[in-house]
Coordinates of C-alpha atoms in Angstrom, one line a residue:
X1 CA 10.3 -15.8 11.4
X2 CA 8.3 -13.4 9.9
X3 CA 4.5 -13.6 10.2
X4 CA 2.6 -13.4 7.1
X5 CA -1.5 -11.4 7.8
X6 CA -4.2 -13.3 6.5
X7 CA -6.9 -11.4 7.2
X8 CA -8.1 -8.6 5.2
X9 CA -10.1 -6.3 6.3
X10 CA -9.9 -2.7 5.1
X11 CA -11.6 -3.7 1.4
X12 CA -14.3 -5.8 2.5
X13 CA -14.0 -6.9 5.8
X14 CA -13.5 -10.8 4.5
X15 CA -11.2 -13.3 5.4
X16 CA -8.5 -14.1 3.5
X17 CA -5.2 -16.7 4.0
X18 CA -1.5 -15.7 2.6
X19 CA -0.8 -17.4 -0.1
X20 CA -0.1 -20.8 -0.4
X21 CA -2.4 -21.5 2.8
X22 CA -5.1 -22.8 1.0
X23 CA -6.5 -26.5 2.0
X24 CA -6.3 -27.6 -1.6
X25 CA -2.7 -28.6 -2.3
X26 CA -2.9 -29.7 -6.0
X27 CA 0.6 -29.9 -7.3
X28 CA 1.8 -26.6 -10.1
X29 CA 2.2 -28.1 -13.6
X30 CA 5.3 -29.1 -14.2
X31 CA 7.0 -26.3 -16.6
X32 CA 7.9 -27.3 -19.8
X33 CA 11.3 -28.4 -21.3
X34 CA 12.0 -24.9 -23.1
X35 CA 10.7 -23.3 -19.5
X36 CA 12.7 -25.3 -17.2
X37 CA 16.0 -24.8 -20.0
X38 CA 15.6 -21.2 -19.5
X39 CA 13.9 -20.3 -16.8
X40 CA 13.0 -16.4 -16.3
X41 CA 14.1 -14.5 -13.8
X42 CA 12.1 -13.9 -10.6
X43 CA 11.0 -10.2 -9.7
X44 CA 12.2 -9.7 -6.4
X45 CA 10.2 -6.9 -3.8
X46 CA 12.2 -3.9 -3.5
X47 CA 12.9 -2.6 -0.2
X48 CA 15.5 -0.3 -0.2
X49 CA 15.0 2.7 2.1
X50 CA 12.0 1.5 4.1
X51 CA 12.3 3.8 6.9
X52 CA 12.0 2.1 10.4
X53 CA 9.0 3.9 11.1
X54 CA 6.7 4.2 7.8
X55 CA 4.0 6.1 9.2
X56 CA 2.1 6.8 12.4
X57 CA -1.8 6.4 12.9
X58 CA -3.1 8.6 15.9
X59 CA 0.0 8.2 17.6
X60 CA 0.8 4.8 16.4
X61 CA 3.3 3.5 14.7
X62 CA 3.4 1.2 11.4
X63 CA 6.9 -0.2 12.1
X64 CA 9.3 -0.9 9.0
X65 CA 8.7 -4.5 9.9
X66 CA 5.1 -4.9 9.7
X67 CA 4.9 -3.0 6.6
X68 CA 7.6 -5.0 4.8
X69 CA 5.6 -8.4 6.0
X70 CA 2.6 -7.2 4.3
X71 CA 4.3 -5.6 1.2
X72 CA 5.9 -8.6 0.7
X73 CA 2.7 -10.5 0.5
X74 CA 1.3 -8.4 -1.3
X75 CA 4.7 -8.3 -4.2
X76 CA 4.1 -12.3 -4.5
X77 CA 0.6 -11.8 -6.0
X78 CA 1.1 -9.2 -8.2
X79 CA 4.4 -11.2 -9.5
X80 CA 2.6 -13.8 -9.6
X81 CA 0.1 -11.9 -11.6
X82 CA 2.9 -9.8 -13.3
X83 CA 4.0 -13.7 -15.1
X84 CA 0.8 -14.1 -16.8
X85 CA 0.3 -10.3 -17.9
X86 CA 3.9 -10.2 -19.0
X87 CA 3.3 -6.5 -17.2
X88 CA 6.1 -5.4 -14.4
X89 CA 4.5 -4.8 -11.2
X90 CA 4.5 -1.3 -10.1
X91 CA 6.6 -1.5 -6.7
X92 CA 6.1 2.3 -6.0
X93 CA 2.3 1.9 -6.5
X94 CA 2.0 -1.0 -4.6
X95 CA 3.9 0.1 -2.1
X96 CA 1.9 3.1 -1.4
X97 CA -1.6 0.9 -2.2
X98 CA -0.1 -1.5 1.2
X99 CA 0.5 1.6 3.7
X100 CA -3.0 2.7 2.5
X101 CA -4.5 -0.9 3.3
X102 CA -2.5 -0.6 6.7
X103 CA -3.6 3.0 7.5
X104 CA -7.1 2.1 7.2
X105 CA -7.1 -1.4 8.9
X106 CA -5.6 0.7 12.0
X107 CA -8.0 3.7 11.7
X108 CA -10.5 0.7 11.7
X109 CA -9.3 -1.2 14.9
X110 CA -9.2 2.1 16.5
X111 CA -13.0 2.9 15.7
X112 CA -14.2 -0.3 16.8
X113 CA -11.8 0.7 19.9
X114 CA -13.4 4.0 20.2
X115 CA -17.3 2.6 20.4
X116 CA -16.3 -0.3 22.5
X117 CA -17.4 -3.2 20.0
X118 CA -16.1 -6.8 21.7
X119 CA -15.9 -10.2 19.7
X120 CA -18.1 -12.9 21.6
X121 CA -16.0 -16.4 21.9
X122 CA -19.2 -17.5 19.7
X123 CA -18.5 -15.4 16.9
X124 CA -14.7 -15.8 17.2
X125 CA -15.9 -19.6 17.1
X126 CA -18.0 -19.1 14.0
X127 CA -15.6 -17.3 12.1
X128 CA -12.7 -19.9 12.6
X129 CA -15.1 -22.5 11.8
X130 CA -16.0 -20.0 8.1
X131 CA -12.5 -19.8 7.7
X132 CA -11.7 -23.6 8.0
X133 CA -14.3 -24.5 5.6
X134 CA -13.4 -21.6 2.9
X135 CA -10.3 -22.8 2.9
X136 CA -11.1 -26.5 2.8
X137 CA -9.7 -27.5 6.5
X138 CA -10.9 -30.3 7.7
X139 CA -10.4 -29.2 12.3
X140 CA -9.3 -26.2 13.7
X141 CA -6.2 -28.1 14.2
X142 CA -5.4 -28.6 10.5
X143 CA -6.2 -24.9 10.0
X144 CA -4.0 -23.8 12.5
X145 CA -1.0 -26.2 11.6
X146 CA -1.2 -24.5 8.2
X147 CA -1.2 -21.4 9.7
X148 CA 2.2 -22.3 12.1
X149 CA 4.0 -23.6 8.0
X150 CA 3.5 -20.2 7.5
X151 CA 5.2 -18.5 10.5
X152 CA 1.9 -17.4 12.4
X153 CA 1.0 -18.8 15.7
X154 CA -2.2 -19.8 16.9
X155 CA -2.4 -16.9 19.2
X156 CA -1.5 -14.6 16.4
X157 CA -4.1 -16.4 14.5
X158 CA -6.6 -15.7 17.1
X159 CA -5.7 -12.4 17.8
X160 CA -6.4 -11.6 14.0
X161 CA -9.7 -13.8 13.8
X162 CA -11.1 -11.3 16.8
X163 CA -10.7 -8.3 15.0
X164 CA -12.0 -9.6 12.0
X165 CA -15.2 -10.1 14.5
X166 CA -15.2 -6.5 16.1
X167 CA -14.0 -5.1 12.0
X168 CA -17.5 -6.9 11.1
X169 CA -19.6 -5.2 13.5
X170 CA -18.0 -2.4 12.7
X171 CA -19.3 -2.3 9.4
X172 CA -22.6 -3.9 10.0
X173 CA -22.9 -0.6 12.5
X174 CA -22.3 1.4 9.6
X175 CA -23.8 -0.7 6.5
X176 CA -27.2 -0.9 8.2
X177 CA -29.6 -3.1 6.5
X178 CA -27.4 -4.2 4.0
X179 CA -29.7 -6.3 2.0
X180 CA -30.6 -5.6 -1.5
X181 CA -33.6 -5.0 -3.3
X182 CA -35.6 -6.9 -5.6
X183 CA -34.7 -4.3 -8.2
X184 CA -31.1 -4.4 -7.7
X185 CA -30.6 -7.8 -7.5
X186 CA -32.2 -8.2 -11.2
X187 CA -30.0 -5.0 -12.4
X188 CA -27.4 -6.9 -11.2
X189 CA -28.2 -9.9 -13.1
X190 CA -28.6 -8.3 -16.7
X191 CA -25.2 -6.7 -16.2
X192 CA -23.8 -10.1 -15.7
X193 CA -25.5 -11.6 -18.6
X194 CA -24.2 -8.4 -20.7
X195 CA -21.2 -9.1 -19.4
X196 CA -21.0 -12.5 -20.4
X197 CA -22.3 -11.9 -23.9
X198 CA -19.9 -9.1 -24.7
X199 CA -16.7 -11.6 -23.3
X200 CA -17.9 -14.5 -25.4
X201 CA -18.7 -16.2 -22.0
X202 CA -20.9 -19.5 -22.0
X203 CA -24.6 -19.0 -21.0
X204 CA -25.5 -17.3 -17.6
X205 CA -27.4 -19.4 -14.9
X206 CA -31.0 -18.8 -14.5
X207 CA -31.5 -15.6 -12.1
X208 CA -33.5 -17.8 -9.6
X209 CA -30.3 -19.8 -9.5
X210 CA -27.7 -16.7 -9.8
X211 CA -30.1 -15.2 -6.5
X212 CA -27.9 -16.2 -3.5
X213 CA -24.6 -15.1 -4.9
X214 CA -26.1 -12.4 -6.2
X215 CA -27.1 -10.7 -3.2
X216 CA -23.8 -11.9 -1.4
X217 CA -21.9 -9.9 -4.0
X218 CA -24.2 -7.1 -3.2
X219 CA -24.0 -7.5 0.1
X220 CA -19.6 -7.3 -0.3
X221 CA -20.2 -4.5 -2.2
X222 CA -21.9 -2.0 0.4
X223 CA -19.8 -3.4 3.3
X224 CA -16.8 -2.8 1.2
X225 CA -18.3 0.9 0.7
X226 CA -18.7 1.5 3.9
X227 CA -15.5 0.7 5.0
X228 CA -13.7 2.9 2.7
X229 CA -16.2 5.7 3.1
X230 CA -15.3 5.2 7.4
X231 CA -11.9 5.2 6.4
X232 CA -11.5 8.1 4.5
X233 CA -13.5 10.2 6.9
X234 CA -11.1 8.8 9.8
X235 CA -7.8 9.7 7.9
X236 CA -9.6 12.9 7.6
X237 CA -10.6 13.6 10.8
X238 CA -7.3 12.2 12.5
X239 CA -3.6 12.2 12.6
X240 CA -1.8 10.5 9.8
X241 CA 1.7 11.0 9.0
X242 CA 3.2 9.0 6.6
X243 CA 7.0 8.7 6.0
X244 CA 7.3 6.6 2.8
X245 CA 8.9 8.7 0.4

């Protein structure tokens, strides 16, 4: 069985689970009578001449496998998407957009490699225990039996949680004091509200009440600069070859 990554760590260095992983389970509405009478045709991913090695990162390689695991994760949501938009999803784009995530989550993994960053068992511990409560798990256990529905063992699973740990010091090496000023969290808050205003959206929160996810977006924001600002400077700097035509 294929394993499906959860973790994403290239953009912002977050945790994320495959789809349909998710501890709330609320049943899809039904489709309706005219829906389930004629019932559109699913896009499927296209994956005709995936070469068996896609590319090679500082001598290693992206096998054709890996990349089509991740591409195919990655098709679901923009189909997904693709339904409501009534636009068709870009498959060269995307497929391009997914070696790029892969590159850089390997030119990552080797920089954290390179300065010999280590995940503690207490932060492996306190990001499983993040995970299981973002994703509405109630033990490890549950959280892992999800993960095993979906093809990934719990030592893949762990595996992936560690370098999540040693990808976030990574950036926190590189991000610094990430924490944003007075002035930028209030800039922050009268694009929101000008946001708002100009979608016809209801009332924005008070900013004392807006604060904390305020400075957690903020906080996203440079870590997820960072990363692609280390990236690009280690594609640079490095050997990248890629073979996906």
């Amino acid at each position: 069985m294929k394993k499906k990554w959860f973790i994403s760590a290239v953009v912002a260095g977050s945790l994320a689970f495959a789809t349909g992983c998710a501890g709330n389970t609320e049943a899809e509405p039904a489709p309706s009578e005219s829906a389930a009478s004629a019932p559109a045709e699913a896009p499927t991913p296209d994956l005709e001449g995936i070469p068996d090695v896609v590319a090679t990162v500082n001598g290693l390689d992206i096998t054709k496998e890996e990349f089509t695991t991740a591409y195919e994760g990655s098709f679901q949501q923009m189909a997904m998407q693709s339904q409501v938009t009534g636009q068709e999803v870009d498959q060269e784009q995307l497929k391009t957009q997914t070696l790029d995530n892969i590159i850089g989550n390997k030119l990552l993994i080797q920089e954290a490699d390179n300065r010999g960053i280590e995940a503690s068992e207490e932060a492996i511990a306190a990001t499983t225990d993040e995970l299981m409560k973002t994703n509405q798990f109630v033990s490890e256990d549950e959280l892992f039996a999800a993960l095993e529905e979906q093809g990934i063992s719990k030592e893949d699973a762990t595996e992936q949680i560690e370098q999540q740990v040693r990808l976030d010091a990574l950036l926190a090496e590189e991000v610094g004091d990430a924490a944003p000023t007075e002035e930028e969290l209030k800039a922050a808050y009268e694009e929101a509200k000008a946001s708002g205003a100009a979608q016809g959206g209801g009332e924005v929160p008070p900013y004392e009440e807006l604060k904390p996810q305020l400075e957690q977006q903020a906080k996203d924001q440079k870590k997820s600069e960072a990363a692609l600002a280390l990236v690009t400077e280690l594609r640079e700097s490095g050997d990248v070859v890629s073979n996906l035509e």
